[in-house]
Each structure stands twice: as C-alpha cells, then as structure tokens.
Tab-separated table of C-alpha atoms in Angstrom:
chain	number	residue	atom	x	y	z
L	181	MET	CA	0.000	0.000	0.000
L	182	LYS	CA	1.302	3.391	-0.959
L	183	PRO	CA	1.908	6.018	1.780
L	184	VAL	CA	-0.903	8.192	0.438
L	185	GLU	CA	-3.306	5.253	0.426
L	186	PHE	CA	-2.181	4.291	3.928
L	187	LEU	CA	-2.845	7.775	5.284
L	188	ALA	CA	-6.219	7.822	3.570
L	189	ALA	CA	-7.131	4.496	5.173
L	190	ILE	CA	-6.175	5.817	8.596
L	191	ALA	CA	-8.327	8.906	8.054
L	192	VAL	CA	-11.315	6.781	7.038
L	193	ALA	CA	-10.843	4.481	10.034
L	194	ALA	CA	-10.615	7.462	12.389
L	195	THR	CA	-13.812	8.883	10.923
L	196	ILE	CA	-15.642	5.587	11.383
L	197	ILE	CA	-14.474	5.269	14.993
L	198	SER	CA	-15.457	8.870	15.669
L	199	CYS	CA	-18.922	8.298	14.224
L	200	GLN	CA	-19.310	5.097	16.213
L	201	GLN	CA	-18.352	6.889	19.416
L	202	LYS	CA	-20.726	9.746	18.643
L	203	THR	CA	-23.549	7.331	17.872
L	204	LYS	CA	-22.892	5.479	21.092
L	205	LYS	CA	-23.014	8.720	23.048
L	206	ASN	CA	-26.234	9.738	21.336
L	207	ASP	CA	-27.797	6.345	22.019
L	208	VAL	CA	-27.139	6.588	25.759
L	209	PRO	CA	-27.939	9.911	27.447
L	210	VAL	CA	-25.188	11.415	29.560
L	211	VAL	CA	-25.830	13.140	32.892
L	212	GLY	CA	-23.153	15.413	34.322
L	213	PHE	CA	-23.582	15.424	38.127
L	214	VAL	CA	-21.573	17.909	40.164
L	215	ASP	CA	-21.301	18.216	43.949
L	216	ALA	CA	-19.720	21.375	45.314
L	217	PHE	CA	-18.191	19.658	48.348
L	218	GLU	CA	-17.916	16.363	50.212
L	219	ASP	CA	-20.551	15.837	52.881
L	220	ALA	CA	-22.352	12.736	54.152
L	221	THR	CA	-25.733	14.471	54.447
L	222	ILE	CA	-25.571	16.213	51.071
L	223	ALA	CA	-24.529	12.929	49.441
L	224	GLN	CA	-28.048	11.603	50.088
L	225	ALA	CA	-29.344	13.932	47.352
L	226	ARG	CA	-27.226	12.193	44.738
L	227	THR	CA	-28.505	8.805	45.902
L	228	GLY	CA	-32.100	10.019	45.649
L	229	PHE	CA	-31.472	11.471	42.185
L	230	THR	CA	-29.926	8.283	40.785
L	231	ASP	CA	-32.661	6.137	42.388
L	232	ALA	CA	-35.313	8.246	40.639
L	233	LEU	CA	-33.473	7.815	37.332
L	234	LYS	CA	-33.290	4.057	37.847
L	235	LYS	CA	-36.993	3.805	38.638
L	236	GLY	CA	-37.702	5.835	35.498
L	237	GLY	CA	-35.753	3.407	33.325
L	238	PHE	CA	-32.351	5.117	33.275
L	239	SER	CA	-29.823	2.888	34.990
L	240	GLU	CA	-26.071	2.586	34.607
L	241	ASP	CA	-26.368	-1.122	35.455
L	242	ALA	CA	-28.698	-1.589	32.482
L	243	HIS	CA	-26.544	0.709	30.311
L	244	THR	CA	-29.492	3.018	29.656
L	245	VAL	CA	-27.717	6.111	30.975
L	246	LYS	CA	-24.185	7.284	31.706
L	247	ILE	CA	-23.733	9.359	34.848
L	248	GLU	CA	-20.508	11.340	34.982
L	249	TYR	CA	-19.812	12.347	38.604
L	250	ARG	CA	-17.393	14.955	39.896
L	251	ASN	CA	-16.951	16.547	43.338
L	252	ALA	CA	-15.236	19.929	43.615
L	253	GLN	CA	-14.207	19.299	47.249
L	254	GLY	CA	-15.089	22.892	48.131
L	255	ASP	CA	-12.673	24.319	45.557
L	256	ILE	CA	-14.321	27.026	43.424
L	257	PRO	CA	-11.819	26.932	40.505
L	258	GLN	CA	-12.203	23.149	40.402
L	259	LEU	CA	-15.994	23.505	40.419
L	260	THR	CA	-15.787	25.850	37.445
L	261	GLN	CA	-13.463	23.448	35.650
L	262	ILE	CA	-15.864	20.535	36.216
L	263	VAL	CA	-18.846	22.416	34.822
L	264	ASN	CA	-16.821	23.667	31.865
L	265	TYR	CA	-15.851	20.071	31.105
L	266	TYR	CA	-19.467	18.896	31.161
L	267	VAL	CA	-20.514	21.759	28.890
L	268	SER	CA	-17.689	21.031	26.437
L	269	GLU	CA	-18.729	17.368	26.410
L	270	GLN	CA	-22.280	18.464	25.616
L	271	VAL	CA	-23.867	16.292	28.286
L	272	ASP	CA	-27.615	15.869	27.914
L	273	VAL	CA	-28.383	16.973	31.464
L	274	LEU	CA	-26.601	18.818	34.256
L	275	ALA	CA	-27.472	17.712	37.804
L	276	THR	CA	-26.316	20.130	40.491
L	277	SER	CA	-26.233	19.663	44.242
L	278	THR	CA	-26.003	22.717	46.497
L	279	THR	CA	-26.171	26.354	45.518
L	280	LEU	CA	-22.619	26.898	44.250
L	281	SER	CA	-22.944	24.018	41.782
L	282	THR	CA	-26.281	25.293	40.499
L	283	VAL	CA	-25.166	28.900	40.086
L	284	THR	CA	-21.974	27.842	38.307
L	285	ALA	CA	-23.894	25.608	35.900
L	286	LEU	CA	-26.346	28.405	35.086
L	287	GLN	CA	-23.458	30.783	34.438
L	288	LYS	CA	-21.724	28.373	32.067
L	289	SER	CA	-24.676	27.105	30.041
L	290	LYS	CA	-27.926	28.677	28.897
L	291	THR	CA	-29.121	25.630	26.961
L	292	ILE	CA	-28.314	22.409	28.818
L	293	PRO	CA	-31.170	21.658	31.276
L	294	VAL	CA	-29.989	22.097	34.864
L	295	PHE	CA	-31.805	19.903	37.390
L	296	ALA	CA	-30.949	21.425	40.737
L	297	MET	CA	-31.257	20.063	44.264
L	298	VAL	CA	-30.231	21.296	47.728
L	299	SER	CA	-30.442	24.797	46.277
L	300	PRO	CA	-32.665	27.819	47.002
L	301	VAL	CA	-35.221	29.514	44.750
L	302	PRO	CA	-33.819	31.667	41.889
L	303	GLU	CA	-34.197	35.004	43.674
L	304	ARG	CA	-32.128	33.733	46.612
L	305	MET	CA	-29.439	32.469	44.239
L	306	LYS	CA	-29.373	35.922	42.599
L	307	VAL	CA	-29.824	34.412	39.110
L	308	LEU	CA	-32.882	36.395	37.966
L	309	ASP	CA	-32.438	38.470	34.818
L	310	ALA	CA	-33.190	42.197	34.450
L	311	ASN	CA	-36.874	41.369	33.972
L	312	GLY	CA	-37.024	39.264	37.123
L	313	LYS	CA	-37.164	35.957	35.254
L	314	ALA	CA	-35.338	32.789	36.203
L	315	PRO	CA	-32.975	31.108	33.687
L	316	ALA	CA	-34.965	29.196	31.076
L	317	ASN	CA	-32.829	26.068	31.593
L	318	LEU	CA	-33.319	25.874	35.379
L	319	PHE	CA	-35.400	22.955	36.681
L	320	GLY	CA	-35.383	20.629	39.675
L	321	ALA	CA	-36.385	21.052	43.318
L	322	LEU	CA	-35.643	24.272	45.193
L	323	GLU	CA	-36.335	25.733	48.638
L	324	ASN	CA	-37.417	29.081	50.054
L	325	LEU	CA	-36.926	30.357	53.603
L	326	ASN	CA	-40.436	29.837	55.021
L	327	TYR	CA	-39.557	26.548	56.706
L	328	ILE	CA	-36.884	28.244	58.817
L	329	ASP	CA	-39.586	29.997	60.849
L	330	THR	CA	-40.922	26.641	62.068
L	331	SER	CA	-37.429	25.298	62.726
L	332	PHE	CA	-36.249	28.267	64.785
L	333	SER	CA	-39.560	28.706	66.646
L	334	ILE	CA	-39.139	25.266	68.205
L	335	ILE	CA	-36.253	26.456	70.369
L	336	PRO	CA	-38.033	28.813	72.827
L	337	LYS	CA	-40.924	26.326	73.098
L	338	ILE	CA	-38.852	23.514	74.532
L	339	LEU	CA	-35.733	25.168	75.952
L	340	LYS	CA	-35.460	27.431	78.989
L	341	PRO	CA	-32.671	29.990	79.370
L	342	LYS	CA	-29.792	29.077	81.659
L	343	ALA	CA	-29.600	32.553	83.093
L	344	GLY	CA	-31.386	35.846	82.606
L	345	ALA	CA	-34.835	36.588	81.209
L	346	LYS	CA	-34.001	35.987	77.537
L	347	LEU	CA	-33.031	32.837	75.729
L	348	VAL	CA	-29.735	33.325	73.890
L	349	VAL	CA	-29.261	31.483	70.587
L	350	GLY	CA	-26.033	31.549	68.625
L	351	MET	CA	-25.426	30.911	64.940
L	352	ILE	CA	-22.723	31.295	62.340
L	353	TYR	CA	-23.257	32.262	58.718
L	354	ASN	CA	-21.162	32.487	55.577
L	355	GLN	CA	-21.145	36.128	54.544
L	356	ALA	CA	-19.925	35.120	51.065
L	357	GLU	CA	-23.049	33.047	50.371
L	358	PRO	CA	-26.174	35.142	49.633
L	359	GLN	CA	-28.596	32.455	50.818
L	360	SER	CA	-26.744	32.127	54.123
L	361	ALA	CA	-26.819	35.874	54.749
L	362	ASP	CA	-30.501	35.976	53.738
L	363	ALA	CA	-31.309	33.205	56.201
L	364	MET	CA	-29.453	35.040	58.969
L	365	GLU	CA	-31.475	38.211	58.347
L	366	ARG	CA	-34.736	36.272	58.400
L	367	ILE	CA	-33.793	34.513	61.643
L	368	LYS	CA	-32.732	37.840	63.155
L	369	GLY	CA	-36.218	39.269	62.554
L	370	LEU	CA	-37.887	36.126	63.854
L	371	ALA	CA	-35.748	36.082	67.010
L	372	ALA	CA	-36.888	39.622	67.853
L	373	LYS	CA	-40.545	38.560	67.564
L	374	LEU	CA	-39.929	35.536	69.799
L	375	ASN	CA	-38.066	37.611	72.422
L	376	VAL	CA	-34.899	35.611	71.750
L	377	ASN	CA	-31.458	37.195	71.842
L	378	LEU	CA	-29.661	36.137	68.645
L	379	VAL	CA	-25.864	36.230	68.510
L	380	ALA	CA	-24.707	35.736	64.906
L	381	LEU	CA	-21.070	35.679	63.850
L	382	PRO	CA	-19.788	35.616	60.251
L	383	LEU	CA	-17.160	33.369	58.718
L	384	ASN	CA	-15.822	32.750	55.216
L	385	ASN	CA	-15.076	29.026	55.141
L	386	SER	CA	-15.380	25.853	57.198
L	387	SER	CA	-11.797	26.100	58.491
L	388	GLU	CA	-12.868	29.133	60.550
L	389	ALA	CA	-15.759	27.238	62.176
L	390	PRO	CA	-13.894	25.974	65.292
L	391	LEU	CA	-12.676	29.424	66.305
L	392	VAL	CA	-15.978	31.170	65.535
L	393	THR	CA	-18.006	28.479	67.337
L	394	GLN	CA	-15.792	28.762	70.412
L	395	SER	CA	-16.278	32.523	70.330
L	396	LEU	CA	-20.057	32.030	70.283
L	397	LEU	CA	-19.924	29.575	73.160
L	398	GLY	CA	-17.927	32.117	75.130
L	399	LYS	CA	-20.899	34.494	74.937
L	400	GLY	CA	-23.063	32.212	77.080
L	401	ILE	CA	-25.496	30.948	74.431
L	402	ASP	CA	-28.248	28.537	75.482
L	403	ALA	CA	-28.529	26.867	72.059
L	404	PHE	CA	-26.838	26.800	68.676
L	405	PHE	CA	-28.897	27.091	65.487
L	406	ALA	CA	-27.306	25.376	62.474
L	407	ASN	CA	-28.037	27.686	59.586
L	408	PRO	CA	-28.802	26.106	56.135
L	409	ASP	CA	-25.295	26.828	54.976
L	410	ASN	CA	-22.698	24.773	53.080
L	411	THR	CA	-20.048	25.830	55.587
L	412	VAL	CA	-22.114	24.537	58.507
L	413	PHE	CA	-22.670	21.214	56.746
L	414	ALA	CA	-18.955	20.794	56.112
L	415	ALA	CA	-17.934	21.698	59.661
L	416	PHE	CA	-20.835	20.178	61.583
L	417	GLU	CA	-18.857	17.518	63.470
L	418	THR	CA	-16.464	20.204	64.736
L	419	ILE	CA	-19.363	22.466	65.721
L	420	LYS	CA	-21.063	19.609	67.565
L	421	LYS	CA	-17.891	18.635	69.410
L	422	ASN	CA	-17.455	22.195	70.711
L	423	CYS	CA	-21.138	22.542	71.634
L	424	ASP	CA	-21.157	19.185	73.447
L	425	ALA	CA	-18.189	20.294	75.518
L	426	LYS	CA	-20.219	23.274	76.755
L	427	ASN	CA	-23.498	21.329	77.073
L	428	VAL	CA	-25.185	23.444	74.390
L	429	PRO	CA	-27.826	21.700	72.217
L	430	ILE	CA	-27.952	22.250	68.453
L	431	PHE	CA	-31.155	22.924	66.523
L	432	THR	CA	-31.418	23.092	62.751
L	433	SER	CA	-33.664	23.298	59.712
L	434	GLU	CA	-31.953	20.349	58.010
L	435	ALA	CA	-33.239	16.847	58.758
L	436	GLY	CA	-29.912	15.305	57.753
L	437	LEU	CA	-28.095	17.150	60.548
L	438	VAL	CA	-30.409	15.587	63.132
L	439	GLN	CA	-28.948	12.210	62.179
L	440	ARG	CA	-25.533	13.705	62.836
L	441	GLY	CA	-26.366	14.990	66.325
L	442	ALA	CA	-28.676	18.021	66.245
L	443	VAL	CA	-31.709	17.867	68.551
L	444	ALA	CA	-34.499	18.551	66.063
L	445	ALA	CA	-35.398	20.003	62.685
L	446	PHE	CA	-38.228	20.886	60.377
L	447	GLY	CA	-36.850	20.724	56.891
L	448	ALA	CA	-36.385	18.902	53.640
L	449	ASP	CA	-35.445	15.249	53.512
L	450	ILE	CA	-32.225	15.459	51.478
L	451	TYR	CA	-32.745	12.055	49.814
L	452	GLN	CA	-36.275	12.993	48.740
L	453	TRP	CA	-34.987	16.375	47.572
L	454	GLY	CA	-32.655	14.641	45.133
L	455	TYR	CA	-35.346	12.137	44.184
L	456	GLN	CA	-37.749	14.942	43.268
L	457	ALA	CA	-35.142	16.537	40.995
L	458	GLY	CA	-34.454	13.115	39.485
L	459	GLU	CA	-38.109	12.614	38.599
L	460	GLN	CA	-37.991	15.792	36.537
L	461	ALA	CA	-34.796	14.649	34.824
L	462	VAL	CA	-36.483	11.365	33.903
L	463	GLN	CA	-39.318	13.220	32.204
L	464	TYR	CA	-36.831	15.212	30.154
L	465	LEU	CA	-34.699	12.203	29.223
L	466	LYS	CA	-37.793	10.355	28.001
L	467	THR	CA	-39.133	13.192	25.871
L	468	HIS	CA	-36.104	15.441	25.234
L	469	LYS	CA	-38.548	18.284	25.864
L	470	THR	CA	-38.936	20.645	28.812
L	471	ASP	CA	-42.666	21.151	28.221
L	472	GLY	CA	-44.455	21.135	31.565
L	473	LEU	CA	-41.218	21.278	33.539
L	474	LYS	CA	-40.335	24.135	35.868
L	475	PRO	CA	-38.453	24.681	39.123
L	476	GLU	CA	-40.523	23.254	41.986
L	477	LEU	CA	-40.482	23.834	45.700
L	478	VAL	CA	-39.421	20.861	47.798
L	479	LYS	CA	-42.475	18.682	48.398
L	480	ILE	CA	-41.396	16.538	51.350
L	481	ARG	CA	-40.404	18.165	54.627
L	482	LYS	CA	-40.205	16.386	57.956
L	483	ARG	CA	-40.403	17.231	61.642
L	484	VAL	CA	-37.787	15.003	63.197
L	485	TYR	CA	-35.749	14.733	66.377
L	486	ASN	CA	-32.815	12.747	67.671
L	487	ALA	CA	-34.143	10.762	70.648
L	488	GLU	CA	-30.691	10.122	72.136
L	489	VAL	CA	-29.680	13.792	72.015
L	490	ALA	CA	-33.083	14.958	73.297
L	491	LYS	CA	-32.699	12.605	76.259
L	492	LYS	CA	-29.200	13.901	76.946
L	493	TYR	CA	-30.508	17.468	77.233
L	494	LYS	CA	-33.773	16.416	78.941
L	495	LEU	CA	-35.891	17.950	76.171
L	496	THR	CA	-39.421	16.928	75.194
L	497	LEU	CA	-40.412	17.498	71.580
L	498	PRO	CA	-43.976	18.241	70.389
L	499	SER	CA	-46.035	15.168	69.471
L	500	ASN	CA	-45.908	16.004	65.752
L	501	PHE	CA	-42.147	15.358	65.708
L	502	GLU	CA	-40.981	11.821	64.959
L	503	ALA	CA	-37.779	10.200	66.162
L	504	ILE	CA	-35.308	9.863	63.320
L	505	LYS	CA	-34.067	6.374	62.536
C-alpha cells in the first residue's frame, strides 16, 4: 500500500471510529452530576437522584444512561473546571447539588437543562435576569426560607434559658453566600418577635468554624442554630464537638443534621430532595422536551428529632415530631 493510500485508510478508520463513538453517546444519554463539596448528608441527594433515574428506566447497570460524577471538594476553581468540562462534552443533562454548583452551571450554560437540588429559589441564588425571570434552563427542586420559621420557633418552646430573662441562641453564617446571609437576616427578625437574643457571627469558610463556634460559646449561648449553609454542613462535626463540651444543644432546619447529632429540625429530607429533581430529569430524558417542567419547591419536609440527644438534654419534643431512625 502506498503512503498516500495508507494515510487515507487511517483517516477513514478514524472517521468511522469517531462516528461510532458519537452514535454510542447519542444512544445513551449522559448526565453530568456535580457536587460542590464532600458531605455525608448532602450525598443523600445524589442517591435520591440516581434512584429516581433508575426507577424511570435510566440505569447505569442496564446501560441506559451514563452518569458522569465529579466533586469539587469545596474548591471554586475546580468547580468551574468541572462544569466547563461537562458543557464542552455536551452532556444531555446537568445535575447540580447545592447552591454553588447550580449557580456555576447556570453561568456556564444557557441551553443544557440544569436539574438542581439542595439549592434555594432563583431570587435567593441571585440568578434572575433584568426582567425578574429565572434562567430558562433551570429545573429541579428548590427551597425558600419559610420553613426556617418553624425550625427556629421550636427552640423557645422547649428550651429554657440558663440565666437571665431571655433565651440566647447563637449561629454562624457564611457572609460570602447570599442564601446564608438571607437566612441570617430572616432569623434575626424572627428572634426579635420571639423575644430571643440572637448572637450571629460571620465566617468565610469551614476552616474558621472551630474558632468562631468557640467565640459564640464564650458568649453564654443557650442553644446553637445550624443555619442552612454549606459551611455549617462541612464543619458540623467540629461544631457539635465544641457545643457538646459546653453542654449546648444544636437545633437546625436540616433533617440530615439531626442524624448527625442536632436535637431537632423541620426541613427537607435530602434524599427525597434529590429524588424529586431526578423525577424531573427522567421526564426530560424520556421526551427530550422541557414542556411542563419548571423549578418546583421541595415537596417533602419532615419534623424530626434525635431521641438520644433529646434525652441527653432532657428535652421533650412536640407530638408532631418523629424520632429519626
């Protein structure tokens, strides 16, 4: 075979392989799933999402879907790189867990459907356009701040102040995250109505949590409220260790944190949150259309408590709270 013929044969073979690979990719939809950071509670959303896909007929075991998974480990440049990779690969669907992942995906693509979970409503993510409209490619299950009222209001109902006339509740918030700062402002207003003295201290990342928590505990707080904040999730074990040492119970709006040692919560079930987003993704993967799809509020919220921790602090929860398993 002549050199020219040989090169031509290679080119044809490369084209065939390329077409075969492209066909294979088109035959099996690809989901790009991105987590902003590593956390045992947040990980339940991914499990719920993939379970919903499997029930809908999209399973990696059955080779009916390919799920690319990446975790940014709390590194913003890495998160951006992950999303850019998915966009360049033209995945069929982007699945995003926690706010930073969702916002990054919406910034990098205006066409690939983004099925979000463990993320707030568009206005809290600051992703509305000049006309007040959410991105056209945003779907999934989102949350507003209304549930926090119920979560925080539990505290003065079941806990008495150690000293003085007012109950003192401490919290930390990430001033770099809009939804965290928004939640703090809402809780601040609610605390005033409930005659609770709120002590809130800012931080920028989870590495600052030990020092800031110790500072809060030094101010004589009666309880700690775990704000719905990525930083709190990441540093929860450290926060709990410091609070336990001072005999200060933790309350929260996140059911997953009750499993990890908080007293009680009224909030979304993280697994079901991911499952709800997955159900929407299934509908899209079956039809390749977004007709009838829109961002939804979380449907399943639970009132739960940790029986062991409640016993430790001699606290009795209302009858509509169930012990978490």
